[in-house]
Structures are given as structure tokens and as C-alpha cells.
Short mmCIF file of C-alpha atoms in Angstrom, two decimals:
data_model
loop_
_atom_site.label_atom_id
_atom_site.label_comp_id
_atom_site.label_asym_id
_atom_site.label_seq_id
_atom_site.Cartn_x
_atom_site.Cartn_y
_atom_site.Cartn_z
CA MET A 13 137.54 115.06 128.13
CA PRO A 14 138.60 118.26 129.21
CA LEU A 15 140.51 120.95 128.07
CA THR A 16 144.56 120.98 128.43
CA ALA A 17 145.42 123.77 130.31
CA GLU A 18 147.60 124.89 127.64
CA GLN A 19 144.18 124.22 124.77
CA THR A 20 142.38 126.50 126.88
CA ARG A 21 145.65 129.29 126.91
CA LEU A 22 145.86 129.07 123.30
CA VAL A 23 141.89 129.41 122.34
CA LYS A 24 141.55 131.98 125.12
CA SER A 25 144.85 133.55 122.91
CA THR A 26 142.98 133.63 119.54
CA VAL A 27 140.03 135.86 121.72
CA PRO A 28 142.01 139.60 119.73
CA VAL A 29 141.80 137.84 116.79
CA LEU A 30 138.48 136.38 116.97
CA LYS A 31 137.00 139.94 117.73
CA GLU A 32 138.59 141.59 114.93
CA HIS A 33 137.67 138.84 112.10
CA GLY A 34 135.25 137.21 113.52
CA THR A 35 132.64 137.92 111.21
CA THR A 36 135.00 136.97 108.35
CA VAL A 37 135.45 133.42 109.62
CA THR A 38 131.60 132.98 110.30
CA LYS A 39 130.64 134.41 106.85
CA LEU A 40 133.27 131.48 105.12
CA PHE A 41 132.07 129.34 107.01
CA TYR A 42 128.22 129.50 106.38
CA ASP A 43 129.14 129.99 102.67
CA ASN A 44 131.25 126.87 102.26
CA LEU A 45 128.26 125.16 105.07
CA LEU A 46 125.76 125.67 102.76
CA ASP A 47 127.18 125.40 99.63
CA ALA A 48 128.48 121.18 100.57
CA HIS A 49 125.15 121.17 102.31
CA PRO A 50 121.98 122.34 100.57
CA GLU A 51 119.53 120.63 102.66
CA LEU A 52 120.42 122.78 105.65
CA LYS A 53 119.34 125.70 104.18
CA ASN A 54 116.12 125.02 105.24
CA ILE A 55 117.08 125.79 108.97
CA PHE A 56 119.16 129.05 108.17
CA ASN A 57 117.45 132.35 108.25
CA GLU A 58 118.05 133.78 104.48
CA ALA A 59 117.64 137.15 105.04
CA ASN A 60 119.79 137.16 108.09
CA GLN A 61 122.52 135.24 105.86
CA VAL A 62 122.43 138.66 103.14
CA HIS A 63 122.47 140.56 105.70
CA LEU A 64 125.13 139.31 107.86
CA HIS A 65 123.36 139.26 111.14
CA GLN A 66 123.45 135.20 111.36
CA PRO A 67 127.38 135.24 110.98
CA LYS A 68 127.75 138.34 113.12
CA ALA A 69 126.08 136.50 115.84
CA LEU A 70 127.83 133.23 115.52
CA ALA A 71 131.16 135.40 115.31
CA HIS A 72 130.07 137.28 118.81
CA ALA A 73 129.55 133.76 120.06
CA VAL A 74 132.36 131.99 119.52
CA TYR A 75 134.66 134.95 120.66
CA ALA A 76 132.54 135.20 123.49
CA TYR A 77 133.17 131.12 124.19
CA ALA A 78 137.08 131.95 123.96
CA ALA A 79 136.94 134.52 126.48
CA HIS A 80 135.24 132.82 128.85
CA LEU A 81 136.66 129.32 127.72
CA ASP A 82 137.53 129.22 131.94
CA ASP A 83 134.44 130.67 132.86
CA LEU A 84 131.67 128.95 131.07
CA GLY A 85 129.06 129.32 133.70
CA ALA A 86 129.07 132.92 132.95
CA LEU A 87 127.69 131.71 129.79
CA SER A 88 124.76 129.90 131.50
CA ALA A 89 122.35 132.17 130.13
CA THR A 90 123.25 131.91 126.43
CA VAL A 91 123.47 129.08 125.75
CA GLU A 92 119.93 128.56 127.49
CA LEU A 93 118.78 131.08 124.89
CA ILE A 94 120.45 129.15 121.93
CA ALA A 95 119.51 125.90 122.98
CA HIS A 96 116.18 126.26 122.89
CA LYS A 97 116.53 127.82 119.43
CA HIS A 98 117.83 124.93 118.39
CA ALA A 99 115.23 122.60 119.56
CA SER A 100 112.67 124.86 118.33
CA LEU A 101 114.97 124.34 114.66
CA TYR A 102 114.90 120.18 115.00
CA VAL A 103 119.28 120.41 115.11
CA GLN A 104 120.41 116.56 115.68
CA PRO A 105 123.47 115.79 117.28
CA GLU A 106 125.14 114.72 113.39
CA HIS A 107 124.10 118.54 112.55
CA TYR A 108 127.32 119.44 115.25
CA ALA A 109 129.92 117.37 113.82
CA ILE A 110 129.31 118.92 109.97
CA VAL A 111 129.28 122.17 111.73
CA GLY A 112 132.50 122.00 113.39
CA LYS A 113 134.24 120.69 110.30
CA TYR A 114 133.13 123.64 108.25
CA LEU A 115 133.71 126.02 110.72
CA LEU A 116 137.26 124.55 111.68
CA GLU A 117 137.86 124.79 108.29
CA ALA A 118 137.22 128.80 108.01
CA MET A 119 139.61 129.16 110.50
CA GLN A 120 142.42 127.56 109.27
CA GLN A 121 141.95 129.05 105.84
CA VAL A 122 141.58 132.95 107.81
CA LEU A 123 144.24 132.14 110.35
CA GLY A 124 146.54 130.31 107.26
CA GLU A 125 150.17 129.74 109.17
CA ALA A 126 148.83 131.42 112.77
CA MET A 127 146.47 128.20 112.79
CA THR A 128 149.35 126.09 114.26
CA PRO A 129 148.33 121.44 114.51
CA GLU A 130 148.49 123.08 118.37
CA LEU A 131 146.30 125.70 117.92
CA LEU A 132 143.95 123.58 115.76
CA ASP A 133 143.81 120.58 118.26
CA ALA A 134 143.26 123.09 120.55
CA TRP A 135 139.88 124.84 118.84
CA THR A 136 138.98 121.21 117.65
CA ALA A 137 138.46 120.15 121.25
CA ALA A 138 137.12 123.39 122.71
CA TYR A 139 134.37 123.45 119.78
CA PHE A 140 133.62 119.59 120.29
CA GLN A 141 133.32 120.46 124.71
CA LEU A 142 130.50 123.32 123.48
CA ALA A 143 129.32 120.76 121.34
CA ASP A 144 128.87 118.30 123.88
CA ILE A 145 126.96 121.18 126.04
CA PHE A 146 124.44 121.40 123.83
CA VAL A 147 123.46 117.85 123.07
CA LYS A 148 123.31 116.50 126.24
CA LYS A 149 121.03 120.06 126.99
CA GLU A 150 119.00 119.73 123.43
CA LYS A 151 118.41 115.82 123.98
CA GLY A 152 116.76 116.69 127.60
CA MET A 153 114.16 119.10 125.99
CA TYR A 154 113.55 116.57 122.92
CA GLU A 155 112.93 113.71 125.16
CA THR A 156 110.07 115.80 127.22
CA ALA A 157 108.24 115.58 124.29
CA ALA A 158 109.53 112.53 122.89
CA LYS A 159 105.86 110.63 123.52
CA ARG A 160 103.87 112.47 121.17
CA TRP A 161 105.67 114.99 119.60
CA THR A 162 109.34 113.89 118.19
CA ASP A 163 109.36 116.44 115.05
CA TRP A 164 107.77 119.10 112.59
CA LYS A 165 103.88 118.45 112.64
CA ASP A 166 101.94 120.05 109.91
CA PHE A 167 99.38 122.72 111.86
CA ARG A 168 95.80 123.51 109.95
CA ILE A 169 94.95 127.58 109.95
CA THR A 170 91.52 127.59 111.09
CA LYS A 171 91.05 131.42 112.19
CA LYS A 172 92.77 134.06 110.11
CA ILE A 173 92.18 137.51 112.25
CA VAL A 174 93.47 140.82 111.47
CA GLU A 175 94.53 142.70 114.63
CA SER A 176 95.66 145.72 112.65
CA ASP A 177 96.96 147.52 110.03
CA GLU A 178 99.89 145.33 110.24
CA ILE A 179 99.23 142.54 112.87
CA THR A 180 97.55 139.59 112.08
CA SER A 181 96.42 136.68 114.10
CA PHE A 182 96.32 132.64 112.50
CA TYR A 183 94.93 130.31 115.23
CA LEU A 184 96.98 126.57 114.35
CA GLU A 185 95.02 123.75 115.11
CA PRO A 186 96.77 120.11 114.70
CA VAL A 187 96.01 118.08 111.59
CA ASP A 188 96.85 114.90 114.07
CA GLU A 189 93.69 115.03 116.68
CA GLY A 190 96.46 112.28 118.30
CA LEU A 191 98.29 115.46 119.17
CA LYS A 192 95.00 116.57 121.47
CA PRO A 193 95.15 118.14 123.98
CA LEU A 194 98.44 120.21 122.83
CA PRO A 195 101.39 120.31 125.14
CA LYS A 196 100.72 123.69 127.76
CA PHE A 197 103.64 125.85 126.83
CA LEU A 198 104.92 128.06 129.40
CA PRO A 199 103.43 131.92 128.41
CA GLY A 200 105.64 133.84 126.45
CA GLN A 201 107.39 131.09 124.23
CA TYR A 202 106.59 131.16 121.22
CA ILE A 203 106.88 128.22 118.33
CA SER A 204 108.97 127.51 114.87
CA VAL A 205 106.73 128.13 111.77
CA GLN A 206 108.43 126.21 108.24
CA MET A 207 107.26 126.82 105.03
CA GLU A 208 108.14 126.30 101.46
CA VAL A 209 109.24 129.64 99.64
CA PRO A 210 108.88 129.33 95.90
CA ILE A 211 111.01 131.96 95.15
CA LEU A 212 114.17 130.53 97.16
CA GLY A 213 113.44 127.10 96.16
CA HIS A 214 113.49 125.52 99.80
CA ASP A 215 111.61 125.59 103.30
CA GLN A 216 112.26 128.77 105.98
CA THR A 217 111.95 128.85 109.51
CA ARG A 218 110.45 131.97 111.59
CA GLN A 219 109.93 132.04 115.20
CA TYR A 220 106.54 133.61 116.59
CA SER A 221 105.72 133.98 120.01
CA LEU A 222 102.69 132.36 120.95
CA SER A 223 99.95 135.46 121.75
CA ASP A 224 97.52 133.69 124.00
CA ALA A 225 97.13 131.72 126.83
CA PRO A 226 97.75 127.98 126.45
CA TRP A 227 94.37 126.67 124.89
CA PRO A 228 93.93 122.72 124.68
CA ASN A 229 92.74 122.41 121.03
CA HIS A 230 94.75 125.32 119.21
CA TYR A 231 97.36 127.45 119.55
CA ARG A 232 97.74 131.01 117.81
CA ILE A 233 100.52 133.31 116.80
CA SER A 234 100.02 137.25 115.68
CA VAL A 235 102.50 138.18 112.85
CA LYS A 236 103.31 141.45 111.86
CA ARG A 237 103.98 142.12 108.19
CA GLU A 238 106.99 143.80 107.38
CA GLY A 239 106.52 146.29 104.64
CA GLY A 240 108.50 147.33 101.58
CA LEU A 241 108.88 143.98 99.82
CA ASP A 242 108.38 144.05 96.23
CA PRO A 243 108.32 140.13 95.51
CA HIS A 244 109.20 140.86 91.80
CA ALA A 245 112.63 143.16 92.89
CA ALA A 246 115.88 141.52 92.83
CA GLY A 247 116.57 141.47 96.20
CA SER A 248 113.33 140.39 97.88
CA LYS A 249 114.84 136.80 98.50
CA ALA A 250 116.89 139.08 101.20
CA HIS A 251 113.91 140.64 101.98
CA PRO A 252 113.33 140.48 106.66
CA GLY A 253 109.77 140.30 105.73
CA LEU A 254 109.56 137.46 103.02
CA VAL A 255 108.08 135.05 104.87
CA SER A 256 105.82 137.35 107.75
CA ASN A 257 104.34 138.15 103.87
CA ILE A 258 103.71 134.73 102.66
CA LEU A 259 101.29 134.53 105.54
CA HIS A 260 99.74 137.55 104.86
CA ASP A 261 99.09 136.92 101.45
CA ASN A 262 98.86 133.85 100.65
CA LYS A 263 98.14 131.55 103.39
CA ASN A 264 94.35 131.61 104.29
CA VAL A 265 91.78 129.27 106.50
CA GLY A 266 91.87 125.93 105.73
CA ASP A 267 95.93 125.98 104.72
CA THR A 268 98.61 123.64 106.22
CA VAL A 269 101.98 125.23 108.10
CA ARG A 270 104.61 123.22 109.77
CA VAL A 271 104.83 123.98 113.36
CA SER A 272 107.45 122.72 116.32
CA HIS A 273 106.89 122.13 119.92
CA PRO A 274 107.30 125.50 121.82
CA ARG A 275 110.28 126.32 123.52
CA GLY A 276 111.83 130.14 124.91
CA ASP A 277 113.28 130.94 127.79
CA PHE A 278 111.31 133.94 127.56
CA PHE A 279 108.50 133.10 129.91
CA MET A 280 106.44 133.45 133.11
CA GLU A 281 107.27 131.41 136.19
CA PRO A 282 104.15 129.35 136.82
CA ALA A 283 105.24 129.20 140.50
CA HIS A 284 105.61 133.18 140.07
CA ALA A 285 101.73 133.66 138.75
CA GLY A 286 99.74 133.52 142.23
CA ASP A 287 102.79 136.07 143.81
CA ASP A 288 101.56 139.43 145.36
CA SER A 289 104.48 141.64 143.72
CA PRO A 290 103.69 144.25 140.86
CA LEU A 291 104.30 143.30 136.82
CA VAL A 292 105.24 145.79 134.74
CA PHE A 293 105.03 144.55 131.10
CA ILE A 294 106.99 147.05 128.56
CA SER A 295 106.69 146.47 124.78
CA GLY A 296 107.02 148.13 121.63
CA GLY A 297 105.35 147.33 118.19
CA VAL A 298 104.78 143.61 118.09
CA GLY A 299 106.81 143.11 120.33
CA LEU A 300 103.48 142.79 122.95
CA THR A 301 102.50 139.62 121.21
CA ALA A 302 104.17 137.32 124.10
CA LEU A 303 102.70 139.76 127.07
CA THR A 304 99.59 139.31 125.66
CA SER A 305 100.39 135.62 126.33
CA ILE A 306 101.57 136.13 129.96
CA LEU A 307 98.63 138.75 130.12
CA ASN A 308 95.70 136.37 129.29
CA SER A 309 97.42 133.71 131.33
CA LEU A 310 97.12 135.69 134.52
CA VAL A 311 93.73 136.59 133.58
CA ALA A 312 92.75 133.69 133.33
CA GLY A 313 94.25 132.28 136.44
CA HIS A 314 92.66 135.21 138.31
CA ALA A 315 95.99 136.89 139.59
CA THR A 316 95.31 139.93 141.99
CA ARG A 317 98.91 140.87 140.89
CA GLU A 318 99.20 144.87 140.41
CA ILE A 319 99.96 145.04 136.42
CA SER A 320 100.73 147.89 134.35
CA TRP A 321 100.97 147.39 130.51
CA LEU A 322 103.43 150.08 129.03
CA HIS A 323 102.67 149.72 125.06
CA ALA A 324 104.50 151.84 122.33
CA ALA A 325 103.57 151.74 118.43
CA ARG A 326 103.98 153.56 115.86
CA THR A 327 100.18 154.90 115.95
CA SER A 328 96.92 153.50 117.40
CA ASP A 329 96.20 151.78 114.22
CA ALA A 330 98.86 150.07 113.77
CA ARG A 331 98.53 148.39 117.95
CA ALA A 332 97.36 145.35 117.94
CA PHE A 333 94.89 143.93 121.11
CA THR A 334 94.30 147.63 121.79
CA GLN A 335 90.48 146.77 123.16
CA HIS A 336 90.92 144.14 124.35
CA VAL A 337 93.56 145.17 126.90
CA ARG A 338 91.28 148.16 127.51
CA ASP A 339 88.25 145.32 128.26
CA ILE A 340 90.62 143.68 130.78
CA GLU A 341 91.36 147.11 131.88
CA LYS A 342 88.02 147.99 133.01
CA ALA A 343 86.92 144.74 134.25
CA ARG A 344 89.80 144.10 137.01
CA LYS A 345 91.06 146.60 139.54
CA ASN A 346 94.52 145.62 139.61
CA VAL A 347 95.34 146.17 135.25
CA HIS A 348 96.62 149.92 134.55
CA THR A 349 97.28 150.43 130.54
CA VAL A 350 99.66 153.20 129.00
CA PHE A 351 99.73 153.68 125.17
CA PHE A 352 102.40 156.09 123.12
CA ASP A 353 102.28 156.65 119.83
CA ALA A 354 105.06 157.50 117.82
CA THR A 355 103.22 159.82 115.61
CA PRO A 356 99.19 159.42 116.30
CA LYS A 357 96.79 160.46 113.58
CA LYS A 358 94.47 163.67 113.36
CA GLU A 359 91.74 161.57 114.06
CA HIS A 360 93.29 160.12 116.93
CA ILE A 361 92.06 161.60 120.60
CA GLN A 362 94.35 161.71 123.36
CA GLY A 363 93.06 159.93 126.41
CA LYS A 364 90.84 157.73 124.56
CA ASP A 365 92.93 156.62 121.87
CA TYR A 366 96.48 156.77 123.33
CA ASP A 367 97.90 158.05 125.82
CA HIS A 368 101.24 159.98 125.42
CA GLU A 369 102.23 161.11 122.34
CA GLY A 370 106.38 159.94 121.13
CA ARG A 371 108.16 157.63 121.77
CA MET A 372 108.26 155.25 124.89
CA ASP A 373 109.29 157.92 127.85
CA LEU A 374 109.15 156.36 131.11
CA THR A 375 110.06 159.30 132.50
CA LYS A 376 106.28 160.42 131.73
CA LEU A 377 105.13 157.48 133.86
CA ASP A 378 104.03 157.67 137.52
CA ARG A 379 106.71 156.32 139.12
CA GLU A 380 104.48 153.59 141.56
CA LEU A 381 101.00 153.69 139.20
CA GLU A 382 103.12 152.87 136.56
CA LEU A 383 106.53 151.87 137.24
CA HIS A 384 106.14 150.38 140.95
CA LEU A 385 109.58 151.69 141.70
CA SER A 386 109.45 151.55 145.06
CA ASP A 387 108.25 147.72 145.07
CA PRO A 388 111.92 145.96 145.34
CA LYS A 389 109.91 142.56 144.22
CA THR A 390 108.73 144.14 141.21
CA GLU A 391 109.17 142.34 137.88
CA TYR A 392 109.22 143.80 134.80
CA PHE A 393 109.12 142.07 131.22
CA VAL A 394 110.13 143.82 128.27
CA CYS A 395 109.59 143.01 124.88
CA GLY A 396 110.33 144.53 121.10
CA ALA A 397 113.13 145.54 118.65
CA PRO A 398 116.95 145.61 119.98
CA SER A 399 117.41 148.92 120.40
CA PHE A 400 113.94 149.31 122.67
CA MET A 401 114.79 146.59 124.75
CA VAL A 402 118.71 148.73 125.43
CA ASN A 403 116.62 151.91 126.04
CA MET A 404 114.15 150.41 128.27
CA GLU A 405 116.59 148.25 130.60
CA LYS A 406 118.93 151.40 130.23
CA ALA A 407 116.02 153.74 131.40
CA LEU A 408 115.46 150.80 134.61
CA MET A 409 118.26 150.70 135.95
CA GLY A 410 118.80 154.14 136.56
CA TYR A 411 115.74 154.09 138.39
CA GLY A 412 117.91 151.91 140.64
CA VAL A 413 116.45 147.99 138.68
CA ASN A 414 118.83 145.61 139.23
CA SER A 415 118.87 143.61 136.23
CA ASP A 416 117.86 140.31 138.02
CA ARG A 417 114.49 141.84 137.13
CA ILE A 418 114.35 143.03 134.28
CA LYS A 419 113.52 139.89 131.52
CA MET A 420 114.29 140.81 127.75
CA GLU A 421 112.85 138.49 125.09
CA LEU A 422 115.33 137.98 122.07
CA PHE A 423 113.92 139.06 118.62
CA GLY A 424 115.87 138.14 115.27
CA THR A 425 119.44 136.98 115.85
CA GLY A 426 122.67 137.66 118.02
CA GLY A 427 121.32 137.51 121.45
CA ILE A 428 119.56 139.72 123.96
CA PRO A 429 121.10 142.87 124.10
CA ARG A 430 122.30 143.90 127.42
CA ALA A 431 122.28 148.04 128.76
CA SER A 432 126.13 148.60 129.52
#
């Protein structure tokens, strides 16, 4: 049942409070929820809880929902992004009832007497209205995979290839041969990988971009090892690289991990693959994985559109797929590459190992050959850390590029940042 005008007014009246105290509400919510339902720890990223990334992200989402309660169309992109994330974690309808109970209780605890019965009723109606939107959307996603892939599947590591000082590729094949040929994902999408983390005593799940064109028998992910982890230190449980380090150090050929159906709203539209408008790929660090999938798919499809590959790494040794991309450039006249090294090593040669020293700086690039700024149909795919994506979007918009031509990948928690 739609919210009444009075309920909408009441919920929107809490926007200033949520802006100021939202994280207090959501941190309390997560603490209470996971105390009562420890089985849900398999879904939530432990490090994001400890460092408050998850509570802050949820607080922002709740605030945005309340602020746009009478204009939900403004949140369609965010709903799409979150629904893909939920579907990759196999969130079920019953989970929304559990979450609703503890979220509303946390609001009551923080707001105290300000949470009148009328306001509680209004927020209850608002929450379950949003939950219904997600349930219906995710139901459609699950139905597309219902014939063969309805839950986590065991995949065996068949190859483990070191791509750089930081990044290693894992080739994953389904244990169940009946799953072959694998679903043909959209280049740029990701899978969730779930595994036991002994130090935590429960499973953990992470999303990794698929880093190659679709193949019928295997998926490939390329994972960056997050440095600075001492597995014996007291704070190791909260380290953001805990799972990536387990993959690098403890998972080898023959081992299995659990994998979700591919998801994600960052991808190359198949209908656009044959377009003649230019493409500009801009990535930082391990952000190149999703773009490698798109590039390899375009090459496999013999695409002739102009493609610029712009990548920034800490050093050439940290960059994955350098030779692979250089080989594509040599073989195809429509592909042009530019590499930035933040801190080049003495033995690395400019013009050979890298093209520019320092962080990614679009002012150093040719406006036409490398950025294709004069073509109003040029599409820009940006992938990297949040600050990197914000800076690249600001720079592109400063050149007059409309935001609808800039596509950005989500890394971590909290949604896609947008340049203001």
C-alpha cells in the first residue's frame, strides 16, 4: 500500500536528523542484527563493519531514500546498483524482514521520544515499500538463472597466474560439469567469491570483477593483494585485505571456492559493441580488471571503433596485463595505450615501460588521439578507487563531457561517488 501524504511528510521530516545521526543509527543496527543473527556475518564484510564503511554507506542510503521519498525515480541508478550487489550475495526476501526489525528498533533507540507512534508507523511503511522494490527486482534477477544456478556453486582453481607484483589471476571452473557452458556474463560485471576465514570463524564474501572475455568453461578474476597484513597481529581480523591475502597465500590450483552468478551494472552494452563511436578506458591500479574484460571482448568481436587505454599504476611492476595490452595495440591500429607510473623505478625507461611520470593527469594527453573530446558520442569507462574516479569525472566534465557519457565502476562500499 502506498504511503499516505502524511506518512511521506513525517518520514521526510527526519531527513535533518538522519543526516546528523544516521551513522549512529546504522552502527547500532548492525551491532544488534549480527548479535542476534550471527549467521548473517557470512554476508557482511567484517572489515567494512569495523571501519564503519558499511554503517556509513547504509546511513547515506537511508538518508537519500528519505530525502527522495516523493521522487523515487531519482534513486533508480542506486537501486539498480544495490540490487545487483544483493543478488550476488543471494539476499532473500526473508532477510528484509529481519533487517527491517533491527533498523526500526535502532531508530527508536537513537531518536527516543522523538520517534512517536505515528512516525514509527510512517517509517515502517516506508521501509517495507523500499524492501518490496528490492525483492521484486532481485526476484527477476534470480529467475534469469533459476534453471541452472540458484545458489552458491563450488568452483575449482585450475590456474593461478602472477600478473604483477600485486595482482594474481585465478582461473575458476565449476565443479559441477552440468553448469557448462557457463552463463555468458556482460563484460565488466563481477562475481562474488565466498570462502571460510578461520581467524573469523565464519565465511566472508568479496566481489571481484571478471577480468577476461566470456569463455564457456571458466571465469577469470585478477585479485590485488592488499599489503600491510600481519596475520598474527591483533587487528588482522579487520584488515581490508584479509580475504585477498588468503587467496594469494592459501588458495592454489585444485582448491575450491564458492562463486555466485555474475552480476553488476557496470558493463559494455552488447548492442553498443559494434558502434563506431570512440571508447576511452581510464583505470587506476586493479581497476583495470573490468576494463580488461571489456577490451578483450571487443578484440574477440573484431571491433573497429577507436579505443584509448589509459592506466595509472604505482610502478610498472605493479601493473597487470602490460604486455597483453601492448600486444593488442601492436596488432590493432584502433587501440592506443598510455601508461602513467606514479613513482617509476630507476631501471624503468620512459617510453618503454611507461609513458608519463606521476599520477593520472588528463592535461598531459592529446585531446583527440587519446581523449577523443571532439566526438560527442565518445564513451568514457572509469574504474579505480573512489577518489580516482571522482577526479577523473571532474576532469572530463571540465572538458565538457556530459556525466551520462561517463560510466564508473563501484569499488568497496558506499555507492558510486559523483563529481559535484
